[in-house]
Amino acid sequence: MPLSTDYMSKTPDKQGRFAYTDAETAVWSDLFAMQMEALRKHACAAYLDGQEALGMSGQAVPQVTEIDARLRNITGAGVQAVDALIPQDEFSTLLSERRFPVATFIRKREHFDYIEEPDIFHECFGHCPMLTNNAFCQFMERFGRLSLELGEDYSERLFRLFWFTVEFGLIRQNGALKAFGAGIISSPEELKWAMSGKPDVVPFDLMTVLRTPYRIDIVQPVYFEIESFEQLARSIETDMRAALDTAREMGDLPARFDQAA
């Protein structure tokens, strides 16, 4: 699906609440029902616990202010309504403050299975439940600080770590693969593919992640599997500048996707 250009951020009322049409609410409701049915089997425990703690339902699109208040009571994390695409420095600054940016529009029904731009289903349904896990929040906060410290020269390679974990990460629990990345959680197509046994799933290794290219417009041909969220948090407590320099010197691994696709 080509990147959409016709999505518009919503404007809040004086109480900071966003209005959604019946058609938009119906998209949320249908997505919520479809994904939760599959995620009860395929999502990690932290995600399912987070969903329960945040009290989301298929009845209405969540309000950003309410999710923010609940997160602050649980882990001190929070969310902030933003335009769909914000500058990288603004994004990283929010992460460093343990806050996650949330786009307020919701996808159209023709983009039901997958959308390249982050909508509120991806942001709230996909990301926010994981923000109830403290180790995950530690990783996110540290990632934001590193992004600001290292700057643009390291950005592209550093964000591979974000892509293969926060967006498309898997974890093994009780011998079974479970999803925690929001790109898997929020996409019917991606979730079905990730759990099909067809894509490669490899153990998480920081250097391998930093050397693995990706594309945003296809289901992922490879996923990385972490052992725990504590492992994820520890992975970024190394000398990341040195790790990124080493990855650059070693060069990218062969792309696992078809460049002509």
Short mmCIF file of C-alpha atoms in Angstrom, two decimals:
data_model
loop_
_atom_site.label_atom_id
_atom_site.label_comp_id
_atom_site.label_asym_id
_atom_site.label_seq_id
_atom_site.Cartn_x
_atom_site.Cartn_y
_atom_site.Cartn_z
CA MET A 1 0.00 0.00 0.00
CA PRO A 2 1.49 3.38 -0.93
CA LEU A 3 2.01 5.85 1.87
CA SER A 4 -1.26 7.74 2.28
CA THR A 5 -1.27 11.50 2.05
CA ASP A 6 -4.93 12.20 2.82
CA TYR A 7 -4.94 11.51 6.57
CA MET A 8 -5.43 14.53 8.77
CA SER A 9 -4.70 14.87 12.49
CA LYS A 10 -7.72 15.66 14.60
CA THR A 11 -8.21 18.82 16.65
CA PRO A 12 -9.11 18.36 20.32
CA ASP A 13 -11.91 20.20 22.08
CA LYS A 14 -11.30 22.42 25.12
CA GLN A 15 -11.12 19.35 27.37
CA GLY A 16 -8.47 17.74 25.15
CA ARG A 17 -10.88 15.13 23.80
CA PHE A 18 -11.07 14.03 20.16
CA ALA A 19 -14.31 13.30 18.32
CA TYR A 20 -14.69 10.23 16.12
CA THR A 21 -17.47 9.54 13.63
CA ASP A 22 -19.60 6.41 13.75
CA ALA A 23 -17.67 5.06 10.75
CA GLU A 24 -14.33 5.67 12.47
CA THR A 25 -15.56 4.05 15.68
CA ALA A 26 -16.74 1.05 13.66
CA VAL A 27 -13.24 0.61 12.21
CA TRP A 28 -11.76 0.70 15.72
CA SER A 29 -14.37 -1.76 17.00
CA ASP A 30 -13.84 -4.24 14.17
CA LEU A 31 -10.06 -4.05 14.43
CA PHE A 32 -10.21 -4.42 18.21
CA ALA A 33 -12.43 -7.50 18.04
CA MET A 34 -10.40 -9.19 15.31
CA GLN A 35 -7.01 -8.56 16.90
CA MET A 36 -7.96 -9.39 20.48
CA GLU A 37 -9.36 -12.75 19.39
CA ALA A 38 -5.97 -13.65 17.87
CA LEU A 39 -3.83 -11.90 20.50
CA ARG A 40 -5.26 -13.89 23.40
CA LYS A 41 -3.21 -16.71 21.90
CA HIS A 42 -0.35 -14.85 20.26
CA ALA A 43 0.45 -11.77 22.40
CA CYS A 44 2.90 -11.80 25.30
CA ALA A 45 1.69 -11.69 28.90
CA ALA A 46 2.91 -8.11 29.41
CA TYR A 47 0.80 -6.89 26.50
CA LEU A 48 -2.36 -8.67 27.65
CA ASP A 49 -1.85 -7.46 31.22
CA GLY A 50 -1.36 -3.95 29.88
CA GLN A 51 -4.56 -4.10 27.85
CA GLU A 52 -6.47 -5.05 30.98
CA ALA A 53 -4.79 -2.35 33.07
CA LEU A 54 -5.59 0.37 30.53
CA GLY A 55 -9.20 -0.72 30.17
CA MET A 56 -9.45 -0.48 26.39
CA SER A 57 -12.52 -1.86 24.70
CA GLY A 58 -14.05 -2.08 21.27
CA GLN A 59 -16.86 0.27 22.21
CA ALA A 60 -15.02 3.54 21.60
CA VAL A 61 -11.71 4.92 20.39
CA PRO A 62 -9.65 5.66 23.53
CA GLN A 63 -9.07 9.24 24.56
CA VAL A 64 -5.39 10.18 24.76
CA THR A 65 -5.83 12.05 28.04
CA GLU A 66 -7.36 9.00 29.73
CA ILE A 67 -4.63 6.62 28.52
CA ASP A 68 -2.01 9.13 29.63
CA ALA A 69 -3.44 9.34 33.15
CA ARG A 70 -3.62 5.56 33.53
CA LEU A 71 -0.05 5.05 32.31
CA ARG A 72 1.31 7.67 34.67
CA ASN A 73 -0.25 5.80 37.59
CA ILE A 74 1.30 2.49 36.48
CA THR A 75 4.87 3.16 35.27
CA GLY A 76 5.17 6.94 35.13
CA ALA A 77 5.04 6.71 31.33
CA GLY A 78 2.63 8.76 29.29
CA VAL A 79 1.39 9.66 25.84
CA GLN A 80 1.03 12.90 23.91
CA ALA A 81 -1.21 13.62 20.94
CA VAL A 82 0.82 14.64 17.88
CA ASP A 83 0.56 14.95 14.13
CA ALA A 84 0.95 11.62 12.36
CA LEU A 85 4.57 12.26 11.41
CA ILE A 86 6.77 14.40 13.67
CA PRO A 87 10.46 15.38 13.43
CA GLN A 88 12.84 12.75 14.73
CA ASP A 89 14.24 15.02 17.46
CA GLU A 90 10.72 15.62 18.78
CA PHE A 91 10.01 11.90 18.69
CA SER A 92 13.24 11.05 20.52
CA THR A 93 12.70 13.79 23.09
CA LEU A 94 9.28 12.37 23.96
CA LEU A 95 10.74 8.88 24.34
CA SER A 96 13.53 10.20 26.57
CA GLU A 97 10.83 11.65 28.83
CA ARG A 98 9.06 8.26 28.94
CA ARG A 99 6.26 9.62 26.78
CA PHE A 100 5.01 8.12 23.54
CA PRO A 101 3.63 10.20 20.64
CA VAL A 102 0.11 9.25 19.55
CA ALA A 103 -1.39 10.15 16.20
CA THR A 104 -5.11 10.84 16.57
CA PHE A 105 -6.57 9.84 13.18
CA ILE A 106 -7.74 6.30 12.48
CA ARG A 107 -7.21 4.34 9.26
CA LYS A 108 -9.87 4.03 6.62
CA ARG A 109 -11.54 0.69 6.10
CA GLU A 110 -9.68 0.17 2.82
CA HIS A 111 -6.44 0.21 4.85
CA PHE A 112 -7.85 -2.13 7.48
CA ASP A 113 -5.09 -4.77 7.41
CA TYR A 114 -2.05 -2.50 7.25
CA ILE A 115 -1.17 1.18 7.10
CA GLU A 116 2.31 2.66 6.80
CA GLU A 117 1.45 5.82 8.71
CA PRO A 118 0.93 5.38 12.47
CA ASP A 119 -2.76 5.81 13.33
CA ILE A 120 -4.39 5.73 16.75
CA PHE A 121 -5.06 2.00 16.51
CA HIS A 122 -1.37 1.35 15.99
CA GLU A 123 -0.36 3.85 18.68
CA CYS A 124 -2.91 3.16 21.43
CA PHE A 125 -3.81 -0.46 20.80
CA GLY A 126 -0.35 -1.48 19.58
CA HIS A 127 2.07 0.50 21.73
CA CYS A 128 0.36 1.67 24.89
CA PRO A 129 -0.22 -1.66 26.68
CA MET A 130 3.53 -2.33 26.59
CA LEU A 131 4.13 0.98 28.36
CA THR A 132 2.73 -0.66 31.50
CA ASN A 133 5.91 -2.79 31.66
CA ASN A 134 8.72 -1.03 33.49
CA ALA A 135 11.64 -2.82 31.79
CA PHE A 136 10.14 -1.98 28.39
CA CYS A 137 9.80 1.66 29.47
CA GLN A 138 13.43 1.71 30.60
CA PHE A 139 14.48 0.56 27.14
CA MET A 140 12.29 3.16 25.44
CA GLU A 141 13.53 6.00 27.64
CA ARG A 142 17.18 5.06 27.17
CA PHE A 143 16.67 4.72 23.42
CA GLY A 144 15.28 8.25 23.24
CA ARG A 145 18.25 9.67 25.15
CA LEU A 146 20.71 7.81 22.94
CA SER A 147 19.05 9.03 19.77
CA LEU A 148 19.42 12.63 20.96
CA GLU A 149 23.01 12.12 22.11
CA LEU A 150 24.25 10.33 18.98
CA GLY A 151 22.53 12.54 16.45
CA GLU A 152 21.70 12.19 12.79
CA ASP A 153 24.88 10.37 11.73
CA TYR A 154 23.85 7.32 13.76
CA SER A 155 20.10 7.63 13.38
CA GLU A 156 19.33 5.26 10.53
CA ARG A 157 21.26 2.34 12.00
CA LEU A 158 20.15 3.02 15.58
CA PHE A 159 16.50 2.96 14.58
CA ARG A 160 16.92 -0.58 13.32
CA LEU A 161 16.98 -1.53 16.99
CA PHE A 162 13.67 0.25 17.52
CA TRP A 163 12.16 -1.32 14.40
CA PHE A 164 13.03 -4.92 15.27
CA THR A 165 11.91 -4.64 18.90
CA VAL A 166 9.36 -1.93 19.73
CA GLU A 167 7.71 -2.27 16.33
CA PHE A 168 8.29 -5.89 15.30
CA GLY A 169 9.66 -7.75 18.31
CA LEU A 170 8.84 -11.27 19.46
CA ILE A 171 9.48 -12.90 22.83
CA ARG A 172 9.49 -16.56 23.85
CA GLN A 173 7.31 -17.35 26.87
CA ASN A 174 6.68 -20.87 28.18
CA GLY A 175 8.24 -22.27 25.02
CA ALA A 176 5.97 -20.37 22.64
CA LEU A 177 6.63 -17.32 20.47
CA LYS A 178 4.57 -14.30 21.48
CA ALA A 179 4.26 -10.86 19.92
CA PHE A 180 5.02 -7.57 21.65
CA GLY A 181 5.96 -5.27 18.75
CA ALA A 182 3.21 -2.80 17.87
CA GLY A 183 3.62 -3.37 14.14
CA ILE A 184 2.65 -7.00 14.66
CA ILE A 185 0.04 -6.37 17.34
CA SER A 186 -1.90 -3.75 15.37
CA SER A 187 -1.82 -5.33 11.89
CA PRO A 188 -4.08 -8.30 11.09
CA GLU A 189 -1.88 -9.16 8.10
CA GLU A 190 1.42 -8.89 10.00
CA LEU A 191 0.20 -10.88 13.01
CA LYS A 192 -1.04 -13.74 10.83
CA TRP A 193 2.25 -13.78 8.91
CA ALA A 194 4.50 -13.53 11.98
CA MET A 195 2.79 -16.52 13.59
CA SER A 196 2.57 -18.62 10.42
CA GLY A 197 5.97 -20.28 10.80
CA LYS A 198 7.01 -18.99 7.36
CA PRO A 199 9.28 -16.00 8.21
CA ASP A 200 12.69 -16.45 9.81
CA VAL A 201 12.78 -15.95 13.58
CA VAL A 202 16.28 -15.59 15.03
CA PRO A 203 17.56 -15.00 18.57
CA PHE A 204 18.06 -11.34 19.44
CA ASP A 205 21.65 -10.22 18.96
CA LEU A 206 22.44 -6.51 19.06
CA MET A 207 25.10 -6.55 16.33
CA THR A 208 22.93 -8.63 14.00
CA VAL A 209 20.02 -6.24 14.50
CA LEU A 210 22.21 -3.21 13.77
CA ARG A 211 23.40 -4.82 10.52
CA THR A 212 19.97 -5.93 9.26
CA PRO A 213 18.20 -3.67 6.73
CA TYR A 214 14.40 -3.54 6.57
CA ARG A 215 11.52 -2.22 4.52
CA ILE A 216 8.38 -0.58 5.86
CA ASP A 217 6.03 -1.49 3.01
CA ILE A 218 5.99 -5.29 3.32
CA VAL A 219 5.43 -7.91 5.99
CA GLN A 220 8.77 -8.56 7.63
CA PRO A 221 10.86 -11.47 6.30
CA VAL A 222 12.76 -11.78 9.61
CA TYR A 223 11.91 -11.21 13.26
CA PHE A 224 14.13 -11.16 16.34
CA GLU A 225 13.19 -13.09 19.46
CA ILE A 226 14.14 -11.74 22.89
CA GLU A 227 14.26 -13.82 26.09
CA SER A 228 12.86 -11.14 28.40
CA PHE A 229 12.20 -7.43 28.59
CA GLU A 230 15.04 -7.17 31.09
CA GLN A 231 17.33 -8.53 28.35
CA LEU A 232 15.97 -5.85 26.02
CA ALA A 233 16.64 -3.11 28.57
CA ARG A 234 20.19 -4.38 29.18
CA SER A 235 20.97 -4.52 25.46
CA ILE A 236 21.11 -0.75 25.25
CA GLU A 237 23.29 -0.26 28.35
CA THR A 238 26.44 -0.86 26.31
CA ASP A 239 28.64 1.63 24.45
CA MET A 240 26.18 2.13 21.64
CA ARG A 241 28.39 4.56 19.72
CA ALA A 242 31.10 1.90 19.53
CA ALA A 243 28.56 -0.80 18.64
CA LEU A 244 27.13 1.32 15.84
CA ASP A 245 30.62 2.15 14.53
CA THR A 246 31.47 -1.56 14.50
CA ALA A 247 28.24 -2.43 12.69
CA ARG A 248 28.96 0.20 10.08
CA GLU A 249 32.52 -1.08 9.58
CA MET A 250 31.29 -4.68 9.23
CA GLY A 251 28.61 -3.63 6.75
CA ASP A 252 25.03 -4.70 6.30
CA LEU A 253 24.04 -8.33 6.16
CA PRO A 254 22.40 -9.47 2.92
CA ALA A 255 18.86 -8.14 2.71
CA ARG A 256 16.25 -10.82 3.38
CA PHE A 257 13.65 -9.13 1.19
CA ASP A 258 13.38 -8.94 -2.58
CA GLN A 259 14.60 -5.50 -3.56
CA ALA A 260 12.41 -5.59 -6.65
CA ALA A 261 9.22 -6.42 -4.73
#
